[in-house]
Coordinates of C-alpha atoms in Angstrom, one line a residue:
M1 CA -29.0 -241.6 -39.7
I2 CA -29.8 -238.3 -41.4
E3 CA -31.7 -237.8 -44.8
F4 CA -33.1 -234.9 -46.7
R5 CA -35.3 -235.8 -49.2
S6 CA -35.8 -233.5 -51.7
V7 CA -34.8 -230.3 -49.4
A8 CA -35.8 -226.8 -50.7
K9 CA -34.8 -223.6 -49.5
T10 CA -36.0 -220.3 -50.6
Y11 CA -34.8 -216.6 -49.6
K12 CA -36.9 -213.2 -49.8
S13 CA -34.4 -210.3 -50.5
L14 CA -34.4 -206.8 -48.8
L15 CA -35.7 -205.9 -52.9
G16 CA -38.4 -208.5 -53.0
R17 CA -36.4 -211.0 -55.3
T18 CA -37.2 -214.4 -54.4
V19 CA -33.4 -216.5 -53.8
H20 CA -32.9 -220.8 -54.2
A21 CA -30.5 -221.0 -52.0
V22 CA -31.1 -225.0 -52.0
E23 CA -32.7 -226.8 -54.9
E24 CA -34.1 -230.6 -54.5
F25 CA -30.6 -231.8 -52.3
S26 CA -31.0 -236.0 -51.1
L27 CA -28.5 -237.3 -49.6
Q28 CA -28.8 -240.1 -46.5
V29 CA -25.6 -240.5 -44.4
A30 CA -25.2 -243.8 -42.1
E31 CA -24.2 -244.0 -39.1
G32 CA -20.4 -244.4 -38.3
E33 CA -19.7 -242.3 -41.4
V34 CA -18.0 -239.1 -42.4
L35 CA -19.6 -236.9 -44.5
G36 CA -17.2 -234.1 -46.6
I37 CA -19.5 -231.3 -47.8
A38 CA -17.2 -229.3 -50.5
G39 CA -18.8 -226.1 -52.7
P40 CA -17.7 -222.7 -54.0
N41 CA -19.0 -219.8 -51.9
G42 CA -22.5 -218.6 -52.3
A43 CA -22.8 -223.1 -53.1
G44 CA -25.4 -223.7 -50.2
K45 CA -23.3 -225.4 -48.2
S46 CA -23.9 -223.3 -45.0
T47 CA -28.2 -223.5 -45.7
I48 CA -27.8 -226.7 -45.8
L49 CA -26.2 -226.9 -42.6
S50 CA -28.1 -224.9 -40.2
M51 CA -31.2 -226.6 -41.8
L52 CA -29.4 -229.8 -40.2
L53 CA -29.7 -228.3 -37.0
G54 CA -32.7 -227.2 -37.1
Y55 CA -32.8 -223.1 -36.9
F56 CA -35.3 -222.8 -39.7
P57 CA -37.2 -225.5 -41.6
P58 CA -36.6 -226.2 -45.5
T59 CA -39.2 -224.3 -47.6
S60 CA -39.8 -228.2 -49.3
G61 CA -39.0 -231.4 -48.5
E62 CA -37.9 -232.9 -45.7
I63 CA -35.1 -233.9 -42.8
V64 CA -34.9 -236.7 -40.9
V65 CA -32.6 -237.0 -38.2
G66 CA -32.7 -240.5 -36.6
G67 CA -36.0 -241.0 -37.1
L68 CA -36.8 -237.3 -36.2
S69 CA -36.8 -233.5 -37.6
P70 CA -33.7 -231.4 -36.4
R71 CA -34.9 -229.4 -34.0
R72 CA -36.6 -232.7 -32.5
F73 CA -33.4 -235.1 -32.4
V74 CA -31.5 -230.8 -31.3
E75 CA -33.8 -230.8 -28.4
R76 CA -33.9 -234.8 -26.8
H77 CA -30.5 -236.2 -28.0
G78 CA -27.7 -232.7 -28.8
I79 CA -25.0 -232.3 -31.4
G80 CA -21.9 -231.2 -31.4
Y81 CA -21.1 -228.4 -33.4
L82 CA -18.5 -226.1 -34.5
S83 CA -19.0 -223.0 -36.1
E84 CA -17.1 -221.9 -38.8
L85 CA -17.2 -218.2 -36.9
I86 CA -16.0 -219.1 -33.3
A87 CA -17.6 -216.3 -31.1
I88 CA -17.0 -216.1 -27.2
P89 CA -17.3 -213.5 -24.5
P90 CA -13.2 -211.8 -24.6
R91 CA -13.2 -211.7 -21.4
W92 CA -13.8 -215.4 -20.1
K93 CA -11.2 -217.3 -19.7
L94 CA -10.6 -220.2 -22.1
E95 CA -11.4 -223.3 -19.1
V96 CA -14.3 -220.7 -17.6
A97 CA -15.3 -221.0 -20.8
L98 CA -15.2 -225.2 -21.1
E99 CA -16.9 -224.9 -17.8
R100 CA -19.9 -223.0 -19.1
Y101 CA -20.5 -224.7 -22.1
A102 CA -20.4 -227.8 -20.2
I103 CA -22.9 -226.4 -17.7
L104 CA -25.4 -225.5 -20.4
A105 CA -24.6 -229.1 -22.2
D106 CA -26.3 -230.5 -19.6
I107 CA -23.0 -232.8 -18.3
E108 CA -23.3 -233.6 -14.6
P109 CA -21.6 -231.1 -12.2
A110 CA -19.3 -234.3 -10.8
R111 CA -18.1 -234.4 -14.1
V112 CA -17.8 -230.8 -15.3
K113 CA -14.1 -230.5 -14.6
A114 CA -12.7 -233.7 -15.7
R115 CA -14.3 -234.0 -18.7
V116 CA -12.7 -230.7 -19.6
D117 CA -9.4 -231.8 -18.2
E118 CA -9.7 -234.7 -20.8
V119 CA -10.7 -232.4 -23.8
C120 CA -8.0 -230.0 -23.5
T121 CA -5.3 -232.8 -23.3
L122 CA -6.6 -233.8 -25.9
L123 CA -6.4 -230.3 -27.4
G124 CA -3.3 -229.3 -26.3
L125 CA -4.9 -226.2 -24.6
D126 CA -3.0 -227.1 -20.7
E127 CA -0.9 -224.1 -21.2
H128 CA -3.7 -221.9 -22.2
R129 CA -6.4 -222.3 -19.5
G130 CA -5.7 -219.3 -17.5
K131 CA -5.4 -217.1 -20.9
R132 CA -8.9 -215.1 -21.8
V133 CA -9.8 -215.4 -25.1
K134 CA -9.4 -211.7 -26.9
A135 CA -5.8 -213.1 -26.0
L136 CA -5.9 -216.5 -27.6
S137 CA -4.2 -216.8 -30.7
K138 CA -6.2 -217.8 -34.4
G139 CA -5.1 -221.5 -34.1
T140 CA -5.7 -221.2 -30.2
L141 CA -9.6 -219.8 -30.1
Q142 CA -10.1 -223.1 -33.2
R143 CA -9.0 -225.6 -30.6
L144 CA -11.3 -224.1 -28.2
G145 CA -14.1 -224.2 -30.6
L146 CA -13.4 -228.0 -31.1
A147 CA -13.3 -228.3 -27.9
Q148 CA -16.6 -227.0 -26.7
A149 CA -17.4 -229.0 -30.1
L150 CA -16.3 -232.2 -28.4
L151 CA -17.5 -231.7 -25.0
R152 CA -20.2 -234.7 -24.7
D153 CA -20.3 -237.4 -26.6
E154 CA -22.4 -237.0 -29.2
R155 CA -24.0 -239.5 -31.5
L156 CA -23.7 -236.3 -34.2
L157 CA -20.9 -234.3 -35.1
I158 CA -21.5 -231.5 -36.9
L159 CA -17.9 -229.9 -37.8
D160 CA -17.4 -225.9 -40.3
E161 CA -14.3 -225.3 -41.5
P162 CA -12.3 -227.5 -38.5
T163 CA -9.4 -226.7 -39.6
H164 CA -9.2 -222.1 -40.3
G165 CA -6.6 -221.2 -39.0
L166 CA -4.9 -224.5 -37.5
D167 CA -0.7 -224.8 -38.1
P168 CA 0.8 -227.5 -39.5
L169 CA 1.1 -229.4 -36.9
W170 CA -2.5 -229.5 -35.9
T171 CA -3.6 -230.4 -38.9
Q172 CA -2.5 -233.0 -38.5
N173 CA -3.7 -233.8 -35.2
F174 CA -6.9 -232.6 -36.0
R175 CA -7.2 -235.8 -38.3
D176 CA -6.0 -238.3 -35.3
I177 CA -8.5 -236.7 -33.2
V178 CA -11.3 -237.2 -35.7
Q179 CA -9.9 -240.8 -36.7
G180 CA -10.2 -241.3 -33.3
L181 CA -14.2 -240.0 -33.0
R182 CA -14.6 -242.6 -35.4
N183 CA -17.7 -244.9 -33.5
P184 CA -20.2 -247.4 -36.1
A185 CA -22.8 -245.2 -33.3
R186 CA -21.4 -241.5 -34.7
T187 CA -22.2 -239.6 -37.9
I188 CA -19.6 -236.9 -38.7
I189 CA -20.1 -233.8 -40.9
M190 CA -17.8 -231.9 -42.1
A191 CA -18.0 -229.0 -44.6
S192 CA -14.9 -227.9 -45.7
H193 CA -12.9 -225.3 -49.0
N194 CA -9.8 -228.0 -48.3
L195 CA -10.0 -230.6 -50.4
D196 CA -7.0 -232.2 -49.4
E197 CA -8.6 -232.2 -45.2
L198 CA -12.2 -234.1 -46.9
Q199 CA -10.0 -236.7 -49.2
R200 CA -7.9 -237.5 -46.2
V201 CA -10.3 -237.7 -43.6
A202 CA -13.9 -238.5 -45.2
D203 CA -15.4 -241.2 -46.6
R204 CA -17.7 -239.0 -49.0
V205 CA -17.9 -235.9 -50.0
A206 CA -20.6 -234.1 -51.5
I207 CA -20.3 -231.7 -53.6
I208 CA -22.4 -228.5 -53.9
D209 CA -23.1 -225.3 -56.0
H210 CA -25.9 -223.7 -56.8
G211 CA -27.7 -225.2 -54.4
R212 CA -27.9 -228.7 -55.9
L213 CA -25.7 -232.0 -54.7
Q214 CA -24.0 -231.9 -58.2
R215 CA -21.7 -235.3 -57.0
L216 CA -21.0 -237.9 -54.0
V217 CA -17.7 -238.5 -54.5
S218 CA -16.2 -241.8 -52.3
T219 CA -12.6 -240.5 -51.8
G220 CA -10.9 -243.7 -52.1
Y221 CA -9.0 -245.1 -54.9
S222 CA -9.7 -247.2 -58.3
A223 CA -8.5 -248.1 -61.3
E224 CA -11.7 -246.8 -62.3
D225 CA -11.4 -243.3 -60.8
L226 CA -7.8 -242.8 -61.7
P227 CA -7.8 -244.1 -65.7
S228 CA -4.7 -241.7 -66.3
G229 CA -2.9 -238.8 -63.8
V230 CA 0.0 -237.5 -63.8
Y231 CA 1.5 -238.5 -60.2
Q232 CA 5.1 -237.6 -58.5
I233 CA 7.9 -239.6 -58.0
G234 CA 10.4 -239.4 -54.8
T235 CA 13.9 -241.5 -55.0
A236 CA 15.6 -242.2 -52.3
A237 CA 19.0 -243.6 -54.1
G238 CA 19.3 -244.1 -57.8
S239 CA 18.0 -240.9 -59.0
D240 CA 21.2 -240.1 -61.5
I241 CA 20.3 -243.4 -63.7
A242 CA 16.2 -242.2 -63.2
M243 CA 15.6 -241.2 -66.4
G244 CA 18.3 -243.0 -67.9
I245 CA 15.8 -246.0 -67.6
E246 CA 12.5 -243.9 -67.8
P247 CA 12.5 -241.3 -70.6
R248 CA 8.6 -239.9 -70.2
L249 CA 10.3 -238.6 -66.7
A250 CA 10.9 -234.9 -65.9
A251 CA 12.8 -233.9 -63.1
V252 CA 11.5 -232.2 -59.6
G253 CA 14.6 -230.7 -57.8
A254 CA 17.4 -233.5 -56.5
N255 CA 15.4 -236.4 -55.7
G256 CA 12.2 -236.1 -57.6
F257 CA 10.0 -236.5 -60.3
V258 CA 6.9 -236.1 -62.5
L259 CA 5.3 -239.3 -64.7
G260 CA 2.2 -238.4 -66.6
P261 CA -0.5 -238.6 -67.9
V262 CA -0.2 -242.7 -67.6
T263 CA -3.0 -245.0 -66.5
L264 CA -1.9 -247.2 -63.5
T265 CA -1.3 -249.8 -65.4
E266 CA 1.4 -247.6 -66.8
L267 CA 2.4 -246.1 -63.4
N268 CA 3.0 -250.1 -62.0
A269 CA 5.3 -250.1 -64.9
V270 CA 7.3 -247.4 -64.2
L271 CA 7.8 -248.0 -61.0
K272 CA 8.6 -251.4 -61.6
K273 CA 11.0 -250.9 -64.5
L274 CA 12.6 -248.4 -61.5
M275 CA 13.3 -250.9 -58.3
E276 CA 15.1 -253.5 -60.7
A277 CA 17.4 -251.4 -61.3
G278 CA 18.3 -249.8 -58.1
V279 CA 16.3 -246.7 -58.3
V280 CA 14.8 -246.7 -54.4
I281 CA 11.2 -245.1 -54.7
S282 CA 10.4 -243.1 -51.6
S283 CA 7.0 -241.9 -52.9
V284 CA 4.6 -241.4 -55.5
V285 CA 1.8 -238.4 -55.3
P286 CA -1.0 -238.1 -57.1
S287 CA -0.6 -234.6 -58.7
Q288 CA -4.4 -234.5 -58.4
S289 CA -6.5 -236.4 -56.1
V290 CA -9.7 -238.1 -56.9
L291 CA -11.8 -235.4 -55.1
E292 CA -10.6 -232.5 -56.7
R293 CA -10.6 -233.7 -59.9
Q294 CA -14.0 -234.6 -59.2
F295 CA -14.6 -231.3 -57.8
R296 CA -14.0 -229.4 -60.9
E297 CA -15.7 -231.3 -63.2
A298 CA -18.5 -230.1 -60.5
V299 CA -18.6 -227.0 -60.4
G300 CA -15.9 -225.9 -63.2
E301 CA -14.2 -222.4 -62.9
Q302 CA -16.6 -222.0 -59.8
G303 CA -13.5 -223.9 -58.6
R304 CA -11.1 -221.1 -58.8
E305 CA -12.7 -219.8 -55.2
T306 CA -12.2 -222.8 -53.4
S307 CA -8.7 -224.2 -52.2
S308 CA -6.9 -227.5 -52.7

């Protein structure tokens, strides 16, 4: 679906200095894939998305989207796009804004109202339809931005910080929406500072730093991915006997423990021993996900500006 071929982008600053925003960036994204993009501030994420949207061409290399240049693809097929900063005229009412965006998206006039109804229901916007944009909360404005990106059934969706400003309930709802959008013919690109969200919804995550692709991480787990780690174990019963059974457990609260670092084999052996003794395990969560570990290894201390 998408291929970056040795892409580079350089700028000239006002003082005439050359800025290398992206260098030797190569990546293939398949149809049906949800790809996450992560990196510290200034890593080159915004430049990559801007080139993919056809806003400007690369200085060198080539980007191909569905066999076309990004600009040609947008002109012929369109792209669903949620920008990081949502700028909608503040005096527009929410429903009017979506109707206007639907017209700009070339949705048939007879289908505009029905489609606006559908995205309002999907994103919980029905009660806000008559409100002016300037009266919307940050989270509601974010949902409005996402609604306009979903008005057309696009083959390509580009979402820049889509969960920014969403409360925990709508963050969870967003995950469900992305799962509902999965389609063998649709590709979703999602840039985010929230590594936990990328771990949950993306198939792979491209970690970018200094304009280069540092790592391409699968978000699945395997014995090879987690040779040793620290785990948080929750119990529903038997917490009073757990530490007597396994001395490596450290208590956290009334019903929680920390174990590690241990290998996956050791973890499973401990869990088996606890359950055989009557401890009821309610949860086992790695203290650091595959993506978090890979991100910190890839960008080092520069990752301090990126939330997880």
